[in-house]
Amino acid sequence: PMPGHDLIVIGGSAGAVEALTALVAGLPPDLPAAVCVVVHLRPYGDSRLADVLRRAGPLPAVPAEHGMALRPGTIHVAVPDLHLLVERDGDG
Protein backbone atom coordinates (compact mmCIF):
# COMPACT_ATOMS: atom_id res chain seq x y z
CA PRO A 1 0.00 0.00 0.00
CA MET A 2 1.02 3.59 -0.64
CA PRO A 3 0.10 5.78 2.35
CA GLY A 4 -1.95 8.79 1.29
CA HIS A 5 -2.73 7.33 -2.14
CA ASP A 6 -6.24 5.98 -1.91
CA LEU A 7 -7.70 7.27 -5.16
CA ILE A 8 -7.20 5.97 -8.69
CA VAL A 9 -8.50 8.14 -11.55
CA ILE A 10 -8.93 6.78 -15.08
CA GLY A 11 -10.12 8.71 -18.12
CA GLY A 12 -10.66 7.89 -21.75
CA SER A 13 -12.70 8.38 -24.87
CA ALA A 14 -15.64 6.23 -25.98
CA GLY A 15 -13.15 3.83 -27.58
CA ALA A 16 -11.56 3.12 -24.20
CA VAL A 17 -14.31 0.82 -22.93
CA GLU A 18 -12.56 -2.37 -24.05
CA ALA A 19 -9.30 -1.33 -22.38
CA LEU A 20 -11.21 -0.32 -19.23
CA THR A 21 -12.88 -3.71 -18.96
CA ALA A 22 -9.48 -5.42 -19.24
CA LEU A 23 -8.01 -3.11 -16.60
CA VAL A 24 -10.95 -3.62 -14.22
CA ALA A 25 -10.69 -7.40 -14.66
CA GLY A 26 -7.18 -7.23 -13.23
CA LEU A 27 -7.99 -5.19 -10.13
CA PRO A 28 -7.79 -7.06 -6.81
CA PRO A 29 -11.06 -7.64 -4.92
CA ASP A 30 -9.55 -6.07 -1.79
CA LEU A 31 -8.31 -2.86 -3.48
CA PRO A 32 -7.79 -0.28 -0.69
CA ALA A 33 -8.49 2.67 -3.01
CA ALA A 34 -11.55 4.23 -4.60
CA VAL A 35 -11.55 4.26 -8.40
CA CYS A 36 -13.06 7.10 -10.46
CA VAL A 37 -13.69 6.53 -14.16
CA VAL A 38 -14.55 9.26 -16.66
CA VAL A 39 -15.23 8.33 -20.28
CA HIS A 40 -16.37 10.74 -22.98
CA LEU A 41 -19.76 9.37 -24.01
CA ARG A 42 -22.74 10.82 -25.83
CA PRO A 43 -24.44 13.42 -23.64
CA TYR A 44 -27.91 11.95 -24.04
CA GLY A 45 -29.34 8.59 -23.10
CA ASP A 46 -28.47 6.25 -20.28
CA SER A 47 -24.96 4.95 -19.82
CA ARG A 48 -24.47 1.28 -18.99
CA LEU A 49 -20.75 1.72 -18.32
CA ALA A 50 -21.11 1.00 -14.58
CA ASP A 51 -22.93 -2.26 -15.42
CA VAL A 52 -20.25 -3.24 -17.95
CA LEU A 53 -17.41 -2.57 -15.48
CA ARG A 54 -19.25 -4.35 -12.64
CA ARG A 55 -19.49 -7.50 -14.76
CA ALA A 56 -15.87 -7.22 -15.93
CA GLY A 57 -14.12 -7.54 -12.59
CA PRO A 58 -14.36 -8.18 -8.87
CA LEU A 59 -15.22 -4.64 -7.73
CA PRO A 60 -18.66 -3.05 -7.56
CA ALA A 61 -19.17 -0.18 -10.01
CA VAL A 62 -21.73 2.57 -9.44
CA PRO A 63 -22.77 5.71 -11.31
CA ALA A 64 -21.42 8.74 -9.44
CA GLU A 65 -23.98 10.96 -7.73
CA HIS A 66 -23.75 14.51 -6.42
CA GLY A 67 -22.45 14.52 -2.84
CA MET A 68 -21.66 10.80 -2.86
CA ALA A 69 -18.79 9.70 -0.61
CA LEU A 70 -16.07 7.72 -2.36
CA ARG A 71 -15.74 4.17 -1.11
CA PRO A 72 -12.52 2.16 -1.22
CA GLY A 73 -12.84 -0.91 -3.41
CA THR A 74 -15.59 0.70 -5.49
CA ILE A 75 -15.52 2.03 -9.05
CA HIS A 76 -17.33 5.38 -9.32
CA VAL A 77 -18.35 6.08 -12.93
CA ALA A 78 -19.02 9.63 -14.16
CA VAL A 79 -22.42 10.29 -15.69
CA PRO A 80 -22.29 11.28 -19.40
CA ASP A 81 -22.03 15.01 -20.09
CA LEU A 82 -21.12 15.87 -16.50
CA HIS A 83 -17.80 16.53 -14.82
CA LEU A 84 -16.64 14.36 -11.94
CA LEU A 85 -15.34 16.57 -9.15
CA VAL A 86 -13.69 15.02 -6.11
CA GLU A 87 -13.33 17.04 -2.93
CA ARG A 88 -11.41 16.12 0.18
CA ASP A 89 -13.52 15.95 3.35
CA GLY A 90 -13.91 19.43 4.74
CA ASP A 91 -13.16 21.15 1.41
CA GLY A 92 -16.75 22.26 0.99
mmCIF file of C-alpha atoms in Angstrom:
data_model
loop_
_atom_site.group_PDB
_atom_site.id
_atom_site.type_symbol
_atom_site.label_atom_id
_atom_site.label_comp_id
_atom_site.label_asym_id
_atom_site.label_seq_id
_atom_site.Cartn_x
_atom_site.Cartn_y
_atom_site.Cartn_z
ATOM 1 C CA PRO A 1 0.000 0.000 0.000
ATOM 2 C CA MET A 2 1.022 3.592 -0.636
ATOM 3 C CA PRO A 3 0.104 5.778 2.345
ATOM 4 C CA GLY A 4 -1.951 8.787 1.288
ATOM 5 C CA HIS A 5 -2.730 7.331 -2.144
ATOM 6 C CA ASP A 6 -6.239 5.979 -1.905
ATOM 7 C CA LEU A 7 -7.703 7.272 -5.155
ATOM 8 C CA ILE A 8 -7.198 5.972 -8.686
ATOM 9 C CA VAL A 9 -8.502 8.142 -11.546
ATOM 10 C CA ILE A 10 -8.934 6.778 -15.075
ATOM 11 C CA GLY A 11 -10.125 8.707 -18.115
ATOM 12 C CA GLY A 12 -10.664 7.889 -21.747
ATOM 13 C CA SER A 13 -12.704 8.378 -24.869
ATOM 14 C CA ALA A 14 -15.638 6.233 -25.982
ATOM 15 C CA GLY A 15 -13.149 3.827 -27.578
ATOM 16 C CA ALA A 16 -11.558 3.119 -24.195
ATOM 17 C CA VAL A 17 -14.311 0.825 -22.928
ATOM 18 C CA GLU A 18 -12.563 -2.370 -24.046
ATOM 19 C CA ALA A 19 -9.301 -1.331 -22.376
ATOM 20 C CA LEU A 20 -11.208 -0.321 -19.230
ATOM 21 C CA THR A 21 -12.884 -3.708 -18.958
ATOM 22 C CA ALA A 22 -9.484 -5.423 -19.241
ATOM 23 C CA LEU A 23 -8.013 -3.112 -16.596
ATOM 24 C CA VAL A 24 -10.947 -3.623 -14.224
ATOM 25 C CA ALA A 25 -10.695 -7.396 -14.661
ATOM 26 C CA GLY A 26 -7.175 -7.233 -13.228
ATOM 27 C CA LEU A 27 -7.992 -5.194 -10.127
ATOM 28 C CA PRO A 28 -7.790 -7.057 -6.807
ATOM 29 C CA PRO A 29 -11.060 -7.638 -4.918
ATOM 30 C CA ASP A 30 -9.547 -6.067 -1.787
ATOM 31 C CA LEU A 31 -8.308 -2.863 -3.482
ATOM 32 C CA PRO A 32 -7.790 -0.278 -0.691
ATOM 33 C CA ALA A 33 -8.490 2.672 -3.007
ATOM 34 C CA ALA A 34 -11.553 4.233 -4.599
ATOM 35 C CA VAL A 35 -11.551 4.259 -8.399
ATOM 36 C CA CYS A 36 -13.057 7.104 -10.464
ATOM 37 C CA VAL A 37 -13.692 6.533 -14.162
ATOM 38 C CA VAL A 38 -14.545 9.263 -16.662
ATOM 39 C CA VAL A 39 -15.230 8.332 -20.281
ATOM 40 C CA HIS A 40 -16.367 10.736 -22.979
ATOM 41 C CA LEU A 41 -19.757 9.367 -24.007
ATOM 42 C CA ARG A 42 -22.743 10.815 -25.827
ATOM 43 C CA PRO A 43 -24.442 13.420 -23.636
ATOM 44 C CA TYR A 44 -27.910 11.945 -24.039
ATOM 45 C CA GLY A 45 -29.339 8.590 -23.097
ATOM 46 C CA ASP A 46 -28.472 6.245 -20.284
ATOM 47 C CA SER A 47 -24.960 4.954 -19.820
ATOM 48 C CA ARG A 48 -24.473 1.284 -18.992
ATOM 49 C CA LEU A 49 -20.749 1.716 -18.319
ATOM 50 C CA ALA A 50 -21.112 0.999 -14.579
ATOM 51 C CA ASP A 51 -22.925 -2.262 -15.425
ATOM 52 C CA VAL A 52 -20.246 -3.237 -17.948
ATOM 53 C CA LEU A 53 -17.408 -2.572 -15.478
ATOM 54 C CA ARG A 54 -19.249 -4.346 -12.640
ATOM 55 C CA ARG A 55 -19.488 -7.500 -14.763
ATOM 56 C CA ALA A 56 -15.869 -7.219 -15.927
ATOM 57 C CA GLY A 57 -14.122 -7.539 -12.586
ATOM 58 C CA PRO A 58 -14.359 -8.182 -8.866
ATOM 59 C CA LEU A 59 -15.220 -4.640 -7.729
ATOM 60 C CA PRO A 60 -18.655 -3.048 -7.563
ATOM 61 C CA ALA A 61 -19.174 -0.177 -10.006
ATOM 62 C CA VAL A 62 -21.726 2.574 -9.443
ATOM 63 C CA PRO A 63 -22.772 5.714 -11.308
ATOM 64 C CA ALA A 64 -21.418 8.741 -9.443
ATOM 65 C CA GLU A 65 -23.980 10.964 -7.730
ATOM 66 C CA HIS A 66 -23.749 14.512 -6.419
ATOM 67 C CA GLY A 67 -22.448 14.516 -2.843
ATOM 68 C CA MET A 68 -21.658 10.797 -2.858
ATOM 69 C CA ALA A 69 -18.793 9.695 -0.605
ATOM 70 C CA LEU A 70 -16.072 7.723 -2.360
ATOM 71 C CA ARG A 71 -15.744 4.168 -1.108
ATOM 72 C CA PRO A 72 -12.522 2.160 -1.224
ATOM 73 C CA GLY A 73 -12.842 -0.908 -3.406
ATOM 74 C CA THR A 74 -15.594 0.703 -5.489
ATOM 75 C CA ILE A 75 -15.517 2.034 -9.054
ATOM 76 C CA HIS A 76 -17.334 5.383 -9.322
ATOM 77 C CA VAL A 77 -18.354 6.079 -12.925
ATOM 78 C CA ALA A 78 -19.021 9.626 -14.155
ATOM 79 C CA VAL A 79 -22.419 10.291 -15.694
ATOM 80 C CA PRO A 80 -22.294 11.275 -19.400
ATOM 81 C CA ASP A 81 -22.031 15.010 -20.095
ATOM 82 C CA LEU A 82 -21.119 15.869 -16.498
ATOM 83 C CA HIS A 83 -17.797 16.534 -14.816
ATOM 84 C CA LEU A 84 -16.635 14.359 -11.942
ATOM 85 C CA LEU A 85 -15.336 16.573 -9.151
ATOM 86 C CA VAL A 86 -13.690 15.018 -6.111
ATOM 87 C CA GLU A 87 -13.328 17.039 -2.933
ATOM 88 C CA ARG A 88 -11.407 16.119 0.178
ATOM 89 C CA ASP A 89 -13.516 15.946 3.353
ATOM 90 C CA GLY A 90 -13.911 19.434 4.738
ATOM 91 C CA ASP A 91 -13.165 21.150 1.412
ATOM 92 C CA GLY A 92 -16.752 22.260 0.992
#
